[in-house]
XYZ file of C-alpha atoms in Angstrom:
398
model
C 95.941 -65.846 -16.777
C 94.070 -62.935 -18.390
C 91.708 -61.068 -16.118
C 88.006 -60.817 -16.950
C 87.109 -57.166 -17.498
C 83.562 -57.759 -18.735
C 82.273 -55.871 -15.659
C 84.345 -52.865 -16.715
C 82.976 -52.632 -20.252
C 79.324 -53.415 -19.549
C 77.245 -50.448 -20.683
C 80.297 -48.265 -21.346
C 80.361 -45.956 -24.383
C 84.023 -44.930 -24.243
C 87.168 -45.268 -22.174
C 89.893 -42.730 -22.883
C 92.741 -42.562 -23.590
C 93.247 -45.813 -25.502
C 96.340 -47.146 -27.248
C 96.194 -46.452 -30.990
C 98.166 -47.455 -34.074
C 99.776 -44.017 -33.934
C 100.630 -44.219 -30.243
C 100.574 -47.819 -29.125
C 102.638 -47.083 -26.014
C 99.719 -45.413 -24.196
C 98.715 -47.446 -21.140
C 95.177 -48.792 -21.282
C 92.827 -48.784 -18.291
C 92.867 -52.588 -18.327
C 96.651 -52.521 -18.032
C 96.555 -50.087 -15.142
C 93.955 -52.224 -13.381
C 95.977 -55.386 -13.934
C 99.377 -53.931 -13.029
C 98.544 -51.702 -10.079
C 99.720 -53.006 -6.725
C 97.111 -50.948 -4.881
C 93.421 -50.138 -5.342
C 92.701 -47.459 -7.921
C 90.886 -44.319 -6.831
C 87.703 -44.028 -8.896
C 86.001 -40.646 -8.834
C 82.365 -39.774 -9.401
C 81.178 -36.254 -8.765
C 77.526 -35.402 -8.201
C 76.257 -31.866 -7.825
C 73.231 -31.744 -5.480
C 71.340 -29.182 -7.589
C 68.005 -30.896 -6.868
C 66.469 -33.104 -4.213
C 65.858 -36.295 -6.161
C 67.727 -38.821 -8.297
C 66.196 -40.879 -11.098
C 67.501 -44.075 -12.703
C 69.400 -42.114 -15.325
C 71.535 -40.686 -12.522
C 72.052 -44.154 -11.047
C 74.051 -45.481 -14.010
C 77.481 -44.045 -13.063
C 76.752 -44.856 -9.404
C 76.232 -48.511 -10.358
C 79.509 -48.491 -12.279
C 81.180 -47.030 -9.204
C 79.834 -50.013 -7.245
C 81.301 -52.360 -9.866
C 84.728 -50.839 -9.194
C 84.160 -51.298 -5.466
C 83.306 -54.973 -6.007
C 86.511 -55.345 -8.040
C 88.512 -54.153 -5.019
C 88.984 -50.471 -5.808
C 88.203 -47.319 -3.825
C 85.123 -45.313 -4.782
C 85.582 -41.576 -4.261
C 82.132 -40.008 -4.274
C 82.463 -36.244 -4.470
C 79.485 -34.213 -3.354
C 79.825 -30.987 -5.290
C 78.538 -28.732 -2.545
C 80.744 -25.909 -3.874
C 80.326 -26.507 -7.630
C 76.551 -26.957 -7.206
C 76.344 -23.314 -6.251
C 77.391 -22.526 -9.835
C 75.750 -25.470 -11.579
C 77.252 -27.412 -14.474
C 76.670 -25.334 -17.645
C 76.967 -28.455 -19.842
C 74.029 -28.632 -22.233
C 72.389 -25.518 -20.819
C 71.164 -22.780 -23.142
C 71.207 -20.169 -20.394
C 72.867 -19.470 -17.070
C 71.706 -21.665 -14.174
C 70.209 -20.229 -11.023
C 72.794 -20.147 -8.246
C 71.776 -22.152 -5.166
C 72.271 -21.166 -1.557
C 74.540 -23.161 0.758
C 71.455 -24.297 2.692
C 69.775 -25.598 -0.495
C 72.873 -27.556 -1.414
C 73.335 -29.058 2.064
C 69.746 -30.305 2.181
C 69.936 -31.752 -1.331
C 73.259 -33.456 -0.592
C 71.780 -35.432 2.287
C 68.878 -36.700 0.161
C 71.331 -37.743 -2.562
C 73.355 -39.822 -0.123
C 70.193 -41.461 1.222
C 69.140 -42.420 -2.312
C 72.492 -43.914 -3.425
C 72.947 -45.881 -0.207
C 71.203 -49.008 -1.621
C 73.673 -48.993 -4.552
C 77.083 -48.347 -2.989
C 79.002 -50.263 -0.337
C 79.059 -47.813 2.569
C 80.166 -50.414 5.103
C 83.378 -52.150 3.965
C 86.411 -50.218 5.266
C 88.472 -48.604 2.507
C 85.852 -49.067 -0.183
C 84.233 -45.608 -0.101
C 85.296 -42.048 0.510
C 82.583 -39.396 0.562
C 84.175 -36.005 0.035
C 82.715 -32.509 -0.293
C 84.552 -30.291 -2.760
C 84.084 -27.198 -0.608
C 86.885 -28.807 1.436
C 89.434 -27.620 -1.135
C 87.608 -25.236 -3.496
C 86.570 -22.841 -0.734
C 90.242 -22.576 0.239
C 91.523 -21.456 -3.174
C 93.037 -18.000 -3.080
C 93.181 -15.594 -6.019
C 96.683 -16.756 -6.901
C 95.581 -20.383 -7.226
C 92.490 -19.391 -9.207
C 94.685 -17.406 -11.625
C 96.894 -20.479 -11.974
C 93.872 -22.596 -12.894
C 92.618 -20.001 -15.360
C 96.034 -19.858 -17.018
C 95.796 -23.521 -18.051
C 93.006 -22.887 -20.589
C 92.230 -20.411 -23.330
C 88.936 -18.713 -24.130
C 88.974 -20.572 -27.448
C 89.189 -23.917 -25.646
C 86.277 -22.984 -23.413
C 84.159 -21.847 -26.351
C 84.764 -25.199 -28.018
C 82.810 -26.823 -25.176
C 79.379 -28.012 -26.228
C 76.802 -25.570 -24.938
C 79.172 -22.618 -24.700
C 79.708 -22.635 -28.476
C 75.976 -22.709 -29.133
C 75.262 -19.935 -26.642
C 78.036 -17.770 -28.063
C 76.729 -18.266 -31.599
C 73.216 -17.295 -30.512
C 74.602 -14.335 -28.522
C 73.162 -15.754 -25.293
C 75.102 -14.497 -22.262
C 77.977 -16.604 -20.920
C 79.117 -15.451 -17.512
C 82.734 -15.670 -16.431
C 81.940 -17.777 -13.358
C 80.600 -20.485 -15.724
C 84.077 -20.797 -17.274
C 85.321 -21.740 -13.822
C 83.046 -24.791 -13.562
C 85.085 -27.220 -15.736
C 88.274 -26.046 -14.019
C 86.810 -26.629 -10.561
C 85.492 -30.071 -11.500
C 88.911 -30.837 -12.962
C 90.640 -29.612 -9.816
C 88.542 -32.104 -7.847
C 90.528 -34.831 -9.637
C 93.762 -33.196 -8.507
C 92.541 -32.858 -4.914
C 91.587 -36.550 -4.582
C 94.336 -37.881 -6.893
C 91.848 -39.750 -9.071
C 92.963 -42.642 -11.285
C 89.609 -42.921 -13.069
C 86.679 -40.541 -13.426
C 83.167 -41.697 -14.326
C 80.569 -39.595 -16.080
C 77.920 -39.412 -18.764
C 78.849 -38.906 -22.395
C 78.153 -35.194 -21.891
C 81.006 -34.994 -19.357
C 83.949 -35.766 -21.664
C 85.116 -32.149 -21.808
C 85.068 -31.756 -18.021
C 86.862 -35.077 -17.460
C 89.512 -34.138 -20.035
C 90.079 -30.857 -18.175
C 90.763 -32.947 -15.069
C 93.447 -34.881 -17.006
C 95.059 -31.617 -18.131
C 95.109 -30.209 -14.609
C 96.605 -33.392 -13.194
C 99.441 -33.078 -15.717
C 99.871 -29.421 -14.741
C 100.187 -30.420 -11.084
C 102.522 -33.307 -11.984
C 100.094 -36.118 -11.247
C 99.455 -39.186 -13.374
C 96.416 -38.287 -15.553
C 93.166 -40.094 -14.840
C 91.264 -42.268 -17.277
C 87.814 -41.138 -18.379
C 85.006 -43.691 -18.498
C 81.853 -42.464 -20.241
C 78.413 -43.978 -19.775
C 75.278 -43.441 -21.882
C 72.456 -41.041 -21.162
C 69.390 -43.165 -20.355
C 66.362 -42.757 -22.609
C 63.185 -42.211 -20.583
C 60.142 -44.433 -20.330
C 58.564 -42.624 -23.303
C 61.211 -44.251 -25.496
C 62.102 -40.959 -27.158
C 63.859 -38.373 -25.003
C 66.464 -38.671 -22.267
C 65.084 -39.449 -18.824
C 64.060 -36.208 -17.165
C 61.763 -35.159 -14.362
C 60.635 -32.146 -16.353
C 59.488 -34.430 -19.187
C 57.714 -36.845 -16.834
C 59.433 -39.881 -18.403
C 61.475 -40.790 -15.338
C 61.546 -43.426 -12.607
C 62.747 -41.967 -9.309
C 64.926 -43.807 -6.830
C 62.738 -42.511 -3.999
C 59.467 -43.726 -5.511
C 57.302 -46.424 -3.961
C 58.111 -50.005 -5.106
C 54.694 -50.251 -6.746
C 55.338 -47.073 -8.731
C 58.736 -48.302 -9.857
C 57.285 -51.636 -10.952
C 54.415 -50.048 -12.874
C 56.691 -47.693 -14.765
C 59.400 -50.248 -15.545
C 57.016 -52.928 -16.769
C 55.923 -50.433 -19.409
C 59.402 -49.734 -20.822
C 59.211 -49.911 -24.655
C 60.501 -53.123 -26.235
C 63.320 -51.354 -28.088
C 64.801 -50.070 -24.812
C 64.660 -53.275 -22.787
C 68.183 -54.445 -23.613
C 69.656 -51.065 -22.642
C 67.705 -50.987 -19.383
C 68.854 -54.517 -18.485
C 72.443 -53.652 -19.377
C 72.557 -50.398 -17.411
C 70.224 -51.056 -14.466
C 70.859 -54.742 -13.676
C 73.674 -57.284 -13.548
C 71.684 -60.031 -15.291
C 73.422 -61.839 -18.215
C 72.085 -60.312 -21.422
C 72.244 -63.624 -23.291
C 69.886 -65.287 -20.809
C 66.903 -62.930 -20.961
C 63.424 -64.218 -21.867
C 62.588 -64.050 -25.560
C 59.065 -62.757 -25.012
C 59.108 -58.933 -24.646
C 56.339 -58.975 -22.034
C 58.299 -61.457 -19.909
C 61.333 -59.220 -20.258
C 59.395 -56.183 -19.077
C 58.149 -57.987 -15.970
C 61.597 -59.402 -15.202
C 63.135 -55.933 -15.523
C 60.576 -54.400 -13.171
C 60.925 -57.216 -10.626
C 64.734 -57.240 -10.686
C 65.113 -53.482 -10.250
C 62.533 -53.269 -7.455
C 64.279 -56.175 -5.716
C 67.602 -54.304 -5.844
C 66.205 -51.298 -4.002
C 63.495 -52.756 -1.770
C 64.141 -56.485 -1.407
C 62.555 -59.614 -2.857
C 59.378 -59.436 -0.777
C 58.569 -55.916 -1.977
C 59.288 -56.968 -5.566
C 56.918 -59.939 -5.267
C 54.209 -57.755 -3.725
C 54.538 -55.182 -6.502
C 54.388 -57.947 -9.103
C 51.251 -59.506 -7.598
C 49.574 -56.117 -7.280
C 50.295 -55.394 -10.939
C 48.948 -58.813 -11.956
C 45.683 -58.071 -10.184
C 45.150 -55.265 -12.661
C 45.195 -52.427 -10.175
C 47.239 -49.553 -11.513
C 47.695 -48.461 -7.936
C 50.047 -51.355 -7.290
C 50.701 -51.737 -3.582
C 49.729 -48.139 -2.803
C 46.473 -47.541 -0.854
C 44.041 -45.058 -2.353
C 42.507 -41.871 -1.002
C 39.522 -40.306 -2.705
C 39.821 -36.563 -3.164
C 36.064 -36.416 -2.560
C 37.177 -36.434 1.078
C 38.614 -32.930 0.638
C 35.681 -30.551 1.349
C 36.633 -27.876 -1.154
C 39.200 -26.701 -3.679
C 41.478 -24.763 -3.997
C 43.101 -26.779 -1.210
C 46.528 -26.501 0.395
C 48.719 -29.579 0.366
C 49.075 -29.452 4.148
C 45.292 -29.781 4.468
C 45.230 -32.689 1.985
C 47.910 -34.450 4.043
C 45.601 -34.206 7.039
C 42.454 -35.217 5.157
C 44.186 -38.275 3.659
C 45.350 -39.491 7.066
C 49.034 -39.165 6.219
C 49.320 -36.483 8.907
C 47.323 -36.081 12.126
C 46.705 -32.385 11.541
C 47.229 -29.605 9.008
C 49.931 -28.240 11.310
C 51.785 -31.545 11.179
C 51.423 -31.471 7.397
C 53.077 -28.059 7.287
C 55.907 -29.277 9.525
C 56.507 -32.334 7.350
C 56.721 -30.100 4.277
C 59.153 -27.758 6.054
C 61.246 -30.787 7.053
C 61.344 -31.895 3.392
C 59.537 -35.096 4.252
C 56.724 -34.815 1.674
C 56.859 -36.010 -1.929
C 54.352 -35.972 -4.772
C 55.093 -38.605 -7.422
C 58.575 -38.879 -5.914
C 59.286 -35.143 -6.164
C 60.070 -33.364 -2.933
C 57.672 -30.545 -1.985
C 59.256 -27.720 0.007
C 56.732 -24.867 -0.177
C 54.303 -25.022 2.766
C 51.835 -22.910 0.797
C 51.605 -25.333 -2.135
C 47.974 -25.199 -3.279
C 45.965 -27.130 -5.862
C 43.106 -25.414 -7.682
C 41.262 -28.531 -8.857
C 41.190 -32.213 -7.841
C 42.082 -33.135 -11.441
C 45.611 -31.794 -10.835
C 46.158 -34.675 -8.385
C 44.302 -37.599 -9.971
C 46.465 -40.723 -10.081
C 49.412 -39.126 -8.296
C 51.107 -40.666 -5.239
C 51.461 -38.575 -2.108
C 54.179 -39.671 0.316
C 55.240 -38.715 3.838
C 58.575 -40.052 5.043
C 59.779 -43.373 3.668
C 56.808 -45.612 4.380
C 53.527 -43.679 4.197
C 51.867 -43.446 0.768
C 48.467 -42.872 -0.769
C 47.397 -42.672 -4.394
C 45.003 -39.785 -4.955
C 41.906 -40.793 -6.919
C 38.632 -38.999 -7.828
């Protein structure tokens, strides 16, 4: 009886390699899944270059969970070594190199945020690995071996590098190492499948080449789309403000998701939920509310989803978040630590400073780490949500 692989193909842009008319003997991923007598090892690498994850980042994590549910082993690689270089894919200039301390702190927040998605509890279903485990041990001989597997021409064919070279923007030699190190991750964990966005095809293909070089069976690449943001135009990005963060309050998530443009609803349902796409409401407004409710339920439970829905129905943009009037701040410019005290989120300005130092303070879901963060005018904060820890929130209003 043929197996149902609908879970595998949902939301997927490309699986490679695939059998073709020219080479029909190539094994397909479906065949490997069906014929393997042991769980496949499915790799997803995430570089903790920032503190927060948005729903665009969650898409490959959700696919990783689908492999777990199908009985396979998820290998989540925290790129604590590669993050110190930063993936040059799609970058027009060299990325700032992070310190080991930055990476360690970011890595912990990443794991906290993906915990509601992945199965951390079932034995054998998840391996969390840090690539410093093997990359920090490479000696010059091994690095030369890796470098010898690719040419400069192959590297310059990579999207981003080619554009930078044409524009005479600097490309540093350590950036050439990034695809090789990500590829070597696949060798180190003996990956059968690697997940990534459509912008990761080059890096995943390098992993296949390195596995061949080290006499391993090459992995399959499974590419997932880049999520368009809530503006309906550009890819989801914190810098563009069109994102929904995994760490945001349920009310914030609901408000943002119920405003997703009609033309994006099908993609959001396909990539962010498991609901059957042929059973969605016909009315776009009903679809928006179902999307918001379903996603909030996934991360916060049904009660929180119902509360966010009722709060939105009441017409209050604030959702379930209590308000604090900035009129209660005696004067501006004002330091964030003082505002934390004035709003009641912290018992004192000193506690506010400590919470910031401990990375426990967020503004609109974005972690604040500078204890001297200062706001010149109240208007800079109007409508924004200030958060301490996981459960204390206020929306800042005039």
